[in-house]
Short mmCIF file of C-alpha atoms and ligand atoms in Angstrom, two decimals:
data_model
loop_
_atom_site.label_atom_id
_atom_site.label_comp_id
_atom_site.label_asym_id
_atom_site.label_seq_id
_atom_site.Cartn_x
_atom_site.Cartn_y
_atom_site.Cartn_z
CA MET A 9 8.64 -83.34 41.62
CA THR A 10 4.87 -82.18 42.02
CA ASP A 11 3.73 -85.53 44.05
CA THR A 12 5.92 -84.19 47.20
CA ASN A 13 3.95 -81.10 48.34
CA ASN A 14 0.70 -80.71 49.51
CA SER A 15 -2.06 -79.00 48.75
CA ALA A 16 -2.89 -76.06 52.07
CA GLY A 17 -5.58 -74.54 51.08
CA THR A 18 -5.75 -71.12 48.07
CA ALA A 19 -4.95 -67.56 48.89
CA THR A 20 -7.21 -64.59 47.19
CA LEU A 21 -5.80 -61.49 45.71
CA THR A 22 -7.41 -58.81 44.91
CA TYR A 23 -6.24 -56.85 42.68
CA GLY A 24 -8.24 -53.77 40.32
CA ASP A 25 -12.38 -55.73 39.60
CA LYS A 26 -10.35 -59.16 39.27
CA SER A 27 -9.88 -62.02 41.95
CA VAL A 28 -8.30 -64.55 42.15
CA GLU A 29 -7.54 -67.85 43.63
CA MET A 30 -4.48 -69.34 43.89
CA PRO A 31 -3.47 -72.78 44.77
CA VAL A 32 -0.95 -73.07 48.37
CA LEU A 33 1.40 -75.69 48.43
CA SER A 34 2.93 -76.79 51.85
CA GLY A 35 6.24 -78.70 52.30
CA SER A 36 7.37 -81.30 54.70
CA THR A 37 8.85 -78.02 56.97
CA GLY A 38 9.41 -74.13 56.54
CA PRO A 39 7.01 -71.11 54.92
CA ASP A 40 3.92 -72.72 52.95
CA VAL A 41 3.96 -70.89 49.31
CA ILE A 42 1.79 -69.39 46.81
CA ASP A 43 1.61 -70.70 43.67
CA ILE A 44 1.76 -67.98 41.52
CA ARG A 45 2.60 -69.35 38.22
CA LYS A 46 -1.37 -68.45 37.08
CA LEU A 47 -1.31 -64.84 38.15
CA TYR A 48 -0.24 -62.95 34.82
CA ALA A 49 -2.71 -64.64 32.73
CA ALA A 50 -5.57 -64.11 35.01
CA THR A 51 -4.20 -60.72 36.39
CA ASP A 52 -2.41 -58.91 33.64
CA ALA A 53 0.56 -58.09 36.36
CA PHE A 54 3.80 -59.32 37.74
CA THR A 55 4.86 -59.73 41.14
CA TYR A 56 7.24 -57.71 42.27
CA ASP A 57 10.46 -59.09 44.15
CA PRO A 58 13.98 -58.33 43.65
CA GLY A 59 16.57 -59.84 46.35
CA PHE A 60 13.83 -62.70 45.87
CA THR A 61 13.56 -62.35 49.89
CA SER A 62 9.97 -63.44 49.36
CA THR A 63 10.41 -66.18 46.75
CA ALA A 64 10.40 -69.67 46.23
CA ALA A 65 12.53 -70.22 42.96
CA CYS A 66 12.20 -73.89 42.92
CA GLU A 67 10.61 -76.70 45.01
CA SER A 68 13.95 -78.99 46.33
CA ALA A 69 14.40 -82.01 49.04
CA ILE A 70 18.00 -81.09 49.29
CA THR A 71 19.02 -78.63 51.80
CA PHE A 72 16.77 -76.48 55.09
CA ILE A 73 17.42 -73.56 56.88
CA ASP A 74 15.03 -72.68 60.09
CA GLY A 75 16.77 -68.95 59.40
CA ASP A 76 15.33 -67.07 62.94
CA LYS A 77 15.94 -71.01 64.54
CA GLY A 78 19.53 -71.37 62.97
CA THR A 79 19.09 -74.40 61.70
CA LEU A 80 20.74 -76.12 58.69
CA LEU A 81 20.06 -79.79 57.47
CA HIS A 82 20.76 -81.52 54.70
CA ARG A 83 18.24 -84.20 53.67
CA GLY A 84 16.91 -83.88 57.63
CA TYR A 85 20.70 -83.77 59.23
CA PRO A 86 22.03 -81.49 61.55
CA ILE A 87 24.65 -79.74 60.45
CA GLY A 88 26.25 -80.05 63.62
CA GLN A 89 25.58 -83.85 63.92
CA LEU A 90 27.31 -84.18 60.35
CA ALA A 91 30.05 -81.77 61.73
CA ALA A 92 30.91 -83.82 64.31
CA GLN A 93 29.92 -87.66 63.44
CA SER A 94 30.22 -87.32 59.43
CA ASN A 95 33.02 -86.27 56.71
CA PHE A 96 32.96 -84.20 53.23
CA VAL A 97 32.53 -87.97 51.37
CA GLU A 98 30.46 -89.29 53.55
CA VAL A 99 28.16 -85.50 52.57
CA CYS A 100 28.96 -85.47 49.35
CA HIS A 101 27.16 -88.95 48.94
CA LEU A 102 23.81 -87.48 51.44
CA LEU A 103 23.63 -84.88 49.09
CA LEU A 104 23.96 -86.33 45.73
CA HIS A 105 21.93 -89.16 46.50
CA GLY A 106 19.20 -88.50 49.80
CA GLU A 107 20.42 -91.37 52.09
CA LEU A 108 23.57 -91.36 54.13
CA PRO A 109 25.53 -94.25 52.26
CA THR A 110 25.79 -98.42 54.19
CA ALA A 111 29.53 -98.87 54.15
CA GLU A 112 29.81 -100.77 50.53
CA GLN A 113 28.36 -97.83 49.23
CA TYR A 114 30.54 -95.54 50.94
CA GLU A 115 33.69 -97.56 49.88
CA LYS A 116 32.07 -97.86 46.28
CA PHE A 117 31.76 -93.12 46.16
CA GLU A 118 34.72 -92.98 47.63
CA ARG A 119 36.91 -95.00 45.63
CA SER A 120 35.43 -93.39 42.44
CA ILE A 121 36.13 -90.38 43.26
CA THR A 122 39.66 -90.94 44.01
CA MET A 123 39.92 -92.34 40.45
CA HIS A 124 38.87 -89.03 39.56
CA THR A 125 41.51 -86.66 40.46
CA MET A 126 43.81 -86.20 38.00
CA LEU A 127 43.69 -83.63 35.08
CA HIS A 128 43.73 -84.54 31.55
CA ALA A 129 47.74 -83.80 30.80
CA GLN A 130 47.22 -81.02 28.39
CA PHE A 131 44.60 -78.76 30.85
CA ASP A 132 47.80 -77.95 32.93
CA ARG A 133 49.09 -75.82 29.98
CA PHE A 134 45.71 -73.58 30.54
CA PHE A 135 47.15 -72.84 33.77
CA GLU A 136 50.47 -71.46 32.40
CA GLY A 137 48.15 -68.38 30.71
CA PHE A 138 47.49 -66.86 33.23
CA ARG A 139 49.44 -63.83 34.98
CA ARG A 140 50.87 -65.14 38.71
CA ASP A 141 49.41 -62.42 39.94
CA ALA A 142 46.35 -63.45 38.61
CA HIS A 143 44.10 -63.77 41.73
CA PRO A 144 43.26 -67.87 41.95
CA MET A 145 39.00 -67.38 41.82
CA ALA A 146 39.93 -65.58 38.38
CA ILE A 147 41.55 -69.05 37.40
CA MET A 148 38.67 -70.52 38.67
CA VAL A 149 36.36 -69.25 37.39
CA GLY A 150 37.74 -69.61 33.32
CA THR A 151 39.61 -73.64 34.26
CA VAL A 152 36.49 -74.85 35.95
CA GLY A 153 34.81 -73.85 33.03
CA ALA A 154 37.61 -75.26 30.51
CA LEU A 155 36.43 -79.00 32.15
CA SER A 156 33.32 -78.59 29.21
CA ALA A 157 36.33 -78.29 26.79
CA PHE A 158 37.88 -81.94 28.25
CA TYR A 159 35.67 -84.03 29.21
CA HIS A 160 32.99 -84.79 26.10
CA ASP A 161 32.04 -87.84 27.37
CA SER A 162 29.66 -86.14 29.74
CA LEU A 163 28.20 -83.33 28.42
CA ASP A 164 24.80 -84.64 27.54
CA ILE A 165 22.61 -83.26 30.24
CA HIS A 166 19.87 -85.67 29.49
CA ASP A 167 21.68 -89.14 30.23
CA ALA A 168 21.77 -89.97 34.06
CA ARG A 169 24.34 -91.67 34.04
CA GLN A 170 26.62 -89.29 32.07
CA ARG A 171 25.43 -86.54 35.07
CA GLU A 172 26.73 -88.34 37.37
CA ILE A 173 30.16 -89.37 35.95
CA SER A 174 30.51 -85.33 35.77
CA ALA A 175 29.14 -84.68 39.48
CA ILE A 176 32.22 -87.36 40.02
CA ARG A 177 34.35 -85.28 37.39
CA LEU A 178 33.25 -81.81 39.63
CA ILE A 179 34.07 -83.41 43.22
CA ALA A 180 37.11 -84.53 42.30
CA LYS A 181 38.83 -83.01 39.99
CA MET A 182 38.23 -79.52 42.10
CA PRO A 183 40.89 -80.02 44.79
CA THR A 184 43.60 -80.73 42.20
CA ILE A 185 42.63 -77.80 40.09
CA ALA A 186 41.84 -75.36 43.56
CA ALA A 187 45.75 -76.85 44.61
CA ARG A 188 47.29 -75.75 41.22
CA ALA A 189 45.61 -72.22 41.11
CA TYR A 190 47.37 -71.95 44.28
CA LYS A 191 50.55 -73.28 43.50
CA TYR A 192 50.72 -70.97 40.41
CA HIS A 193 50.24 -67.98 42.47
CA ILE A 194 53.24 -68.81 44.61
CA GLY A 195 55.25 -69.58 41.41
CA GLN A 196 55.68 -73.89 43.14
CA PRO A 197 55.55 -77.11 40.77
CA PHE A 198 52.30 -78.56 40.66
CA VAL A 199 51.76 -81.28 42.88
CA SER A 200 49.76 -84.63 41.85
CA PRO A 201 47.34 -86.27 43.77
CA ARG A 202 47.75 -89.13 45.50
CA ASN A 203 45.77 -92.14 45.81
CA ASP A 204 46.40 -93.39 49.74
CA LEU A 205 45.18 -90.62 51.19
CA ASN A 206 41.71 -88.89 51.66
CA TYR A 207 39.82 -86.15 50.50
CA ALA A 208 41.26 -83.18 52.33
CA GLU A 209 44.32 -84.61 53.25
CA ASN A 210 45.05 -85.24 49.71
CA PHE A 211 44.06 -81.46 49.46
CA LEU A 212 46.64 -79.98 51.88
CA ARG A 213 49.33 -82.28 50.39
CA MET A 214 48.66 -80.61 46.73
CA CYS A 215 48.25 -77.19 48.71
CA PHE A 216 51.72 -77.65 50.52
CA ALA A 217 54.04 -79.90 49.59
CA VAL A 218 57.58 -79.24 47.75
CA PRO A 219 59.40 -81.46 46.06
CA ALA A 220 62.44 -80.71 48.35
CA GLU A 221 60.99 -82.46 51.15
CA ASP A 222 58.43 -85.29 52.56
CA TYR A 223 55.43 -83.39 53.45
CA VAL A 224 53.60 -85.63 56.62
CA VAL A 225 49.74 -83.99 56.81
CA ASN A 226 48.85 -83.30 60.34
CA PRO A 227 45.79 -85.07 61.80
CA VAL A 228 44.42 -81.92 63.43
CA MET A 229 44.66 -80.22 59.47
CA ALA A 230 43.31 -82.84 57.76
CA LYS A 231 40.25 -82.34 60.08
CA ALA A 232 39.38 -78.93 60.03
CA MET A 233 39.88 -78.81 56.59
CA ASP A 234 37.45 -81.83 56.22
CA ARG A 235 34.97 -79.52 58.79
CA ILE A 236 35.44 -76.30 56.62
CA PHE A 237 34.44 -78.51 53.66
CA THR A 238 31.59 -80.04 55.36
CA LEU A 239 30.18 -76.63 56.63
CA HIS A 240 30.56 -75.55 53.01
CA ALA A 241 28.97 -78.23 51.14
CA ASP A 242 25.58 -77.09 50.76
CA HIS A 243 23.73 -74.25 52.22
CA GLU A 244 19.87 -73.74 50.06
CA GLN A 245 19.16 -71.37 47.84
CA ASN A 246 21.79 -69.04 47.72
CA ALA A 247 23.01 -66.58 44.92
CA SER A 248 25.34 -68.56 43.79
CA THR A 249 23.12 -72.08 44.10
CA SER A 250 20.34 -70.21 41.66
CA THR A 251 23.23 -68.98 39.24
CA VAL A 252 23.80 -72.59 39.29
CA ARG A 253 20.49 -73.86 38.46
CA LEU A 254 20.11 -70.21 36.37
CA ALA A 255 22.40 -71.46 33.66
CA GLY A 256 21.69 -75.07 33.85
CA SER A 257 18.15 -74.05 32.94
CA SER A 258 19.07 -73.20 29.30
CA GLY A 259 20.38 -76.70 29.18
CA ALA A 260 24.05 -75.83 29.61
CA ASN A 261 26.75 -78.29 30.08
CA PRO A 262 26.93 -78.84 34.51
CA PHE A 263 30.61 -77.31 33.41
CA ALA A 264 29.17 -74.28 32.71
CA CYS A 265 27.25 -74.27 34.97
CA ILE A 266 29.66 -74.88 37.84
CA ALA A 267 31.64 -71.81 36.53
CA ALA A 268 29.19 -69.17 36.84
CA GLY A 269 28.47 -70.61 40.18
CA ILE A 270 32.14 -69.55 40.74
CA ALA A 271 31.68 -65.64 39.21
CA CYS A 272 29.00 -65.18 42.03
CA LEU A 273 30.22 -66.82 45.24
CA TRP A 274 33.65 -64.82 43.98
CA GLY A 275 31.74 -61.29 45.68
CA PRO A 276 32.24 -59.65 48.93
CA SER A 277 28.36 -60.39 49.83
CA HIS A 278 29.01 -64.13 49.45
CA GLY A 279 32.05 -66.44 48.89
CA GLY A 280 33.94 -63.55 49.24
CA ALA A 281 33.15 -62.75 53.05
CA ASN A 282 35.77 -64.42 54.67
CA GLU A 283 38.54 -63.32 52.52
CA GLU A 284 37.08 -59.43 53.98
CA ALA A 285 36.27 -60.54 57.45
CA LEU A 286 40.05 -61.81 57.81
CA THR A 287 41.31 -58.05 56.42
CA MET A 288 38.50 -56.26 58.26
CA LEU A 289 40.07 -58.30 61.51
CA LYS A 290 43.56 -57.24 60.65
CA GLU A 291 42.76 -53.77 60.02
CA ILE A 292 40.83 -53.10 63.69
CA GLY A 293 44.17 -54.76 64.71
CA THR A 294 43.78 -54.59 69.16
CA PRO A 295 40.87 -55.24 70.93
CA ASP A 296 40.91 -51.35 72.41
CA LYS A 297 39.92 -49.74 68.30
CA ILE A 298 36.78 -52.02 68.43
CA PRO A 299 34.19 -49.47 70.06
CA GLU A 300 35.57 -47.01 66.89
CA PHE A 301 34.61 -49.42 64.62
CA ILE A 302 31.67 -50.12 66.25
CA GLU A 303 30.68 -46.58 65.70
CA GLY A 304 31.37 -46.91 61.84
CA VAL A 305 29.93 -49.34 61.37
CA LYS A 306 26.85 -48.21 63.12
CA ALA A 307 27.50 -44.59 60.62
CA LYS A 308 27.29 -46.82 57.99
CA LYS A 309 30.67 -46.35 56.59
CA TYR A 310 31.16 -49.88 56.30
CA LYS A 311 29.95 -53.34 57.07
CA LEU A 312 31.20 -55.75 59.87
CA MET A 313 31.92 -58.75 57.41
CA GLY A 314 30.65 -62.16 59.09
CA PHE A 315 28.14 -60.62 60.41
CA GLY A 316 24.20 -60.86 58.70
CA HIS A 317 22.66 -63.07 56.51
CA ARG A 318 19.82 -63.26 54.62
CA VAL A 319 17.95 -66.24 55.84
CA TYR A 320 19.80 -67.14 59.55
CA LYS A 321 17.91 -64.24 62.20
CA ASN A 322 19.46 -66.12 65.22
CA TYR A 323 23.26 -67.45 65.23
CA ASP A 324 24.49 -69.37 62.22
CA PRO A 325 24.91 -73.32 63.13
CA ARG A 326 28.09 -73.51 61.03
CA ALA A 327 29.77 -70.27 63.29
CA THR A 328 29.28 -72.41 66.54
CA VAL A 329 31.79 -75.54 64.50
CA MET A 330 33.82 -72.75 62.76
CA LYS A 331 34.36 -71.44 66.23
CA GLU A 332 35.78 -74.49 67.57
CA SER A 333 37.87 -75.24 64.75
CA ALA A 334 39.45 -72.15 65.06
CA ASP A 335 40.31 -73.10 68.77
CA GLU A 336 41.72 -76.80 67.71
CA VAL A 337 43.66 -75.37 64.76
CA LEU A 338 45.06 -72.29 66.58
CA ALA A 339 46.41 -74.14 70.00
CA ALA A 340 47.98 -76.87 67.19
CA VAL A 341 49.72 -74.89 64.50
CA GLY A 342 49.07 -71.58 65.43
CA ASP A 343 48.51 -69.07 68.42
CA PRO A 344 45.77 -69.61 70.54
CA ASN A 345 46.33 -66.21 72.08
CA ASP A 346 46.17 -65.39 68.20
CA PRO A 347 45.79 -61.00 67.96
CA LEU A 348 43.64 -61.40 65.23
CA PHE A 349 41.54 -64.35 67.02
CA GLN A 350 41.22 -62.10 70.00
CA VAL A 351 40.31 -59.11 68.36
CA ALA A 352 37.43 -61.92 67.08
CA LYS A 353 35.82 -63.27 69.99
CA GLU A 354 35.99 -59.57 71.65
CA LEU A 355 34.05 -58.17 68.01
CA GLU A 356 31.62 -60.79 68.17
CA ARG A 357 30.54 -60.18 72.37
CA ILE A 358 30.25 -56.71 71.62
CA ALA A 359 28.60 -56.95 68.83
CA LEU A 360 25.86 -59.70 70.14
CA ASN A 361 25.39 -56.78 73.16
CA ASP A 362 24.70 -53.87 70.78
CA GLU A 363 21.55 -52.30 70.21
CA TYR A 364 22.44 -52.15 66.70
CA PHE A 365 22.84 -55.48 66.10
CA ILE A 366 20.03 -56.96 68.10
CA GLU A 367 17.09 -54.68 66.13
CA ARG A 368 18.57 -56.26 62.59
CA LYS A 369 19.11 -59.87 64.22
CA LEU A 370 22.65 -59.82 62.84
CA PHE A 371 24.38 -62.55 64.42
CA PRO A 372 28.12 -64.17 63.49
CA ASN A 373 27.86 -66.18 60.24
CA VAL A 374 30.41 -68.86 59.63
CA ASP A 375 32.65 -66.43 57.70
CA PHE A 376 33.11 -64.72 60.83
CA TYR A 377 36.00 -67.62 62.38
CA SER A 378 36.58 -69.36 58.66
CA GLY A 379 39.53 -66.58 57.42
CA ILE A 380 41.30 -66.85 61.24
CA THR A 381 41.21 -70.17 60.99
CA LEU A 382 42.08 -71.38 57.25
CA SER A 383 44.97 -68.95 57.98
CA ALA A 384 46.54 -70.62 60.53
CA MET A 385 46.29 -73.02 58.13
CA GLY A 386 48.87 -71.70 56.20
CA PHE A 387 46.31 -70.19 53.72
CA PRO A 388 46.70 -66.75 51.99
CA THR A 389 43.59 -64.44 51.95
CA SER A 390 43.26 -65.00 48.22
CA MET A 391 42.76 -69.12 48.47
CA PHE A 392 39.70 -68.62 50.59
CA THR A 393 37.00 -68.45 48.81
CA VAL A 394 38.42 -70.97 46.51
CA LEU A 395 38.30 -73.16 49.87
CA PHE A 396 34.90 -72.22 49.27
CA SER A 397 34.17 -73.12 46.00
CA LEU A 398 35.76 -76.69 45.89
CA ALA A 399 32.94 -77.40 49.19
CA ARG A 400 30.45 -75.85 47.50
CA THR A 401 30.23 -77.74 44.18
CA VAL A 402 29.30 -80.99 45.91
CA GLY A 403 26.22 -78.65 47.16
CA TRP A 404 26.36 -76.93 42.88
CA ILE A 405 26.08 -80.38 41.33
CA ALA A 406 23.53 -81.91 43.76
CA GLN A 407 20.89 -79.01 42.99
CA TRP A 408 21.53 -78.83 39.61
CA GLN A 409 21.15 -82.46 39.22
CA GLU A 410 17.76 -81.94 41.11
CA MET A 411 16.17 -79.56 38.51
CA ILE A 412 17.81 -82.02 35.67
CA GLY A 413 15.33 -84.30 36.94
CA ASP A 414 12.30 -82.00 37.94
CA PRO A 415 9.61 -82.55 35.37
CA THR A 416 8.08 -79.00 36.14
CA GLN A 417 11.48 -77.59 35.50
CA LYS A 418 11.85 -74.56 32.44
CA ILE A 419 13.80 -71.92 31.80
CA GLY A 420 14.97 -69.54 34.50
CA ARG A 421 13.54 -66.14 32.84
CA PRO A 422 12.49 -63.51 35.65
CA ARG A 423 10.11 -60.37 34.05
CA GLN A 424 10.50 -56.80 35.44
CA LEU A 425 9.30 -53.28 36.33
CA TYR A 426 10.14 -51.32 33.32
CA THR A 427 10.77 -47.56 33.79
CA GLY A 428 12.50 -46.62 31.56
CA PRO A 429 11.75 -44.91 28.06
CA THR A 430 8.55 -45.80 26.18
CA GLU A 431 8.35 -46.25 22.04
CA ARG A 432 9.80 -43.85 20.22
CA ASP A 433 11.07 -42.60 17.01
CA TYR A 434 14.58 -42.75 16.24
CA VAL A 435 16.52 -39.27 15.15
CA PRO A 436 19.16 -39.28 12.49
CA ILE A 437 22.56 -37.40 14.64
CA GLN A 438 22.31 -34.83 13.03
CA ASN A 439 18.69 -33.79 13.98
CA ARG A 440 19.95 -34.59 17.97
CA GLY A 441 21.37 -31.74 20.31
N1 ACO B 28 26.84 -54.66 59.04
C1 ACO B 28 26.65 -53.68 59.87
N2 ACO B 28 25.20 -53.90 58.92
C2 ACO B 28 24.55 -54.61 58.16
C3 ACO B 28 25.05 -55.68 58.12
C4 ACO B 28 26.47 -55.94 58.26
N3 ACO B 28 27.37 -56.97 58.27
N4 ACO B 28 24.54 -56.67 57.25
C5 ACO B 28 23.47 -56.32 57.41
N5 ACO B 28 23.52 -54.68 58.62
C6 ACO B 28 22.29 -53.90 57.85
C7 ACO B 28 22.00 -52.98 56.90
O1 ACO B 28 22.97 -51.85 56.83
C8 ACO B 28 20.48 -53.18 57.18
O2 ACO B 28 20.16 -51.58 58.01
P1 ACO B 28 19.38 -50.77 58.61
O3 ACO B 28 18.10 -51.59 58.53
O4 ACO B 28 19.28 -49.92 58.74
O5 ACO B 28 19.35 -50.33 56.84
C9 ACO B 28 19.63 -54.30 57.85
O6 ACO B 28 20.82 -54.47 58.71
C10 ACO B 28 19.61 -54.84 57.15
O7 ACO B 28 20.46 -55.89 56.10
P2 ACO B 28 20.11 -56.35 54.52
O8 ACO B 28 21.46 -55.65 53.68
O9 ACO B 28 18.52 -55.66 54.10
O10 ACO B 28 19.95 -57.69 54.80
P3 ACO B 28 20.78 -58.20 53.49
O11 ACO B 28 19.41 -59.38 53.42
O12 ACO B 28 20.00 -58.01 52.20
O13 ACO B 28 21.65 -59.17 53.42
C11 ACO B 28 24.19 -59.94 54.29
C12 ACO B 28 22.83 -60.35 54.23
C13 ACO B 28 24.26 -59.04 52.27
C14 ACO B 28 25.21 -61.08 53.88
C15 ACO B 28 24.08 -58.52 55.09
O14 ACO B 28 24.49 -58.94 55.87
C16 ACO B 28 26.15 -58.23 54.98
O15 ACO B 28 26.62 -57.68 53.62
N6 ACO B 28 26.56 -59.48 55.80
C17 ACO B 28 28.32 -58.79 55.78
C18 ACO B 28 29.02 -59.93 54.52
C19 ACO B 28 29.19 -60.70 54.92
O16 ACO B 28 29.49 -61.54 56.01
N7 ACO B 28 29.02 -62.00 54.19
C20 ACO B 28 28.17 -63.28 53.94
C21 ACO B 28 27.12 -64.02 53.93
S1 ACO B 28 27.17 -65.84 54.50
C22 ACO B 28 27.71 -66.78 52.75
O17 ACO B 28 28.25 -65.90 51.84
C23 ACO B 28 28.74 -68.09 53.72
#
C-alpha cells in the first residue's frame, strides 16, 4: 500500500549528538505523518505516546475523520449522505469493497448475506451455558469467538476467498447471535431469520417476534434501525478497531479478532457510553436538575456521558442524524414529550453554551441520542452496546481485510518506557525481611 501515499519531504529530529532525517508522508487528505520506523535504529530512543494521541498506527483507505470540522467520510462519501440516501447493506459493500455497488452487485451481495444468517444448530447450545442474567455483551464475546470452532472452512487468513466468506458470515450471523443473546436473556424462544425481510427488518423480528402472534415490522423502526447500523458501521482507528487489527496482526482468525473487538467495545469510554448516557439522563430525571448535575461534571465528580470525543472537537456528524432519528422514533412509537428527550435537549443546550465545555471542545457524540432512540424502540439498555457491535462488525472486518492485504503489515508490538526495578538478584524467602 505504500504506493498510495506521497513523499512530503523530511523532518529532522535532533537528539543528543545525533540528527536524524525522517521521511514525511502525505495521504490523500488529513495530516501528514512523520515516518519514524528507523528512529530506534538510528537513535536508540523510542517515541512515547500513550493513548496514541499523535500516532498513526497504519495506512488505511477506508474511513476519514476531520475532527475539527466534524466530518466523517466512508471511502470519501459523507456519513450524512449515506445515512439519508443509502442503507446499511450498501454501506457494508462500500466499506468492504471500496465502491458503492451497481444494482447487480448489490443484489448479489445482499443475497450472499441473506444466505448466511442461520447458525449451526449446535451453536444454539452455547447460549444454554450462560446464566440467564448474563450481560448480553458477555454472551457476544463468548459466542462470536466460538464461531471459529464452527466454520473451519473459512479460517485460512492467507486465502482471499476464505477471508471474504468469513466477512460475509460475520455480517450475516451477528444479527442472529445478537437477537439470540437478547432472547436468552429475557427467557423467550429464539426466532429464526427470515429471508424475505431486509437486514434491519429481519433483526427487529428476531428480537421482538414471539411464537404467540404475528410480528409486523414498523417501517419507522426499520428505518431507524438501519440508520443506527449505518451510523456505527466504521469509525477509523478507534480503540476496538485497533484491537481487531492488533489481534489480527499475529495471524489470529477473523472470528477471534472480532471477539477481541467486541471485548474492547464493551468499555464505558467506548461502546458502553450509550448505556451510561441513558442511565445518566434517568438519574438527572427532570430539566431543573441539570444545573446541579453540570456543577458535578465541572467539579470532575463524573463525566457528561455522550459528550466529548478523542477525535471530534466539533459536533459529531453522526449525532446530528441520531437526533433526527430520535425525533422520528419518538413521534412514531414513543412519546415526543418523553422527559428523557427533554432532559437531553436541554442538557445539550446548556452544555454547548457553558465555558467548561466550549473551552475543552466537548460536543455531543453519537451516543448522546442513541440510547433514547433505542429505548423507545423497545431495547433494554443492556442491548445498546450489542447493537453497536453488530453494526461495527463490518468496519472491523473491512479494516482487518485491509491489514491482511497490506504487504507492509507486521505483528503489532509497541515498546515502553520502563520504570520498574533494574536487574537484581533473587533473594530466598527465608532471607527476605
Ligand atoms: N464530561 C466532562 N468532561 C470531559 C468529558 C465529558 N464527557 N470528556 C472529556 N472531558 C474533559 C476531561 O476531564 C479533560 O478536562 P481537563 O483538561 O480539565 O483535564 C478534557 O475534557 C479532555 O479530556 P480527555 O479525557 O483528555 O479526552 P480524551 O480524548 O482522552 O477522551 C473520551 C475522550 C474518552 C470519549 C471522553 O470524552 C469521555 O470519557 N466521554 C464520555 C464517554 C463517551 O461519551 N464515550 C463515547 C465516545 S464515542 C464512541 O465510542 C462511539
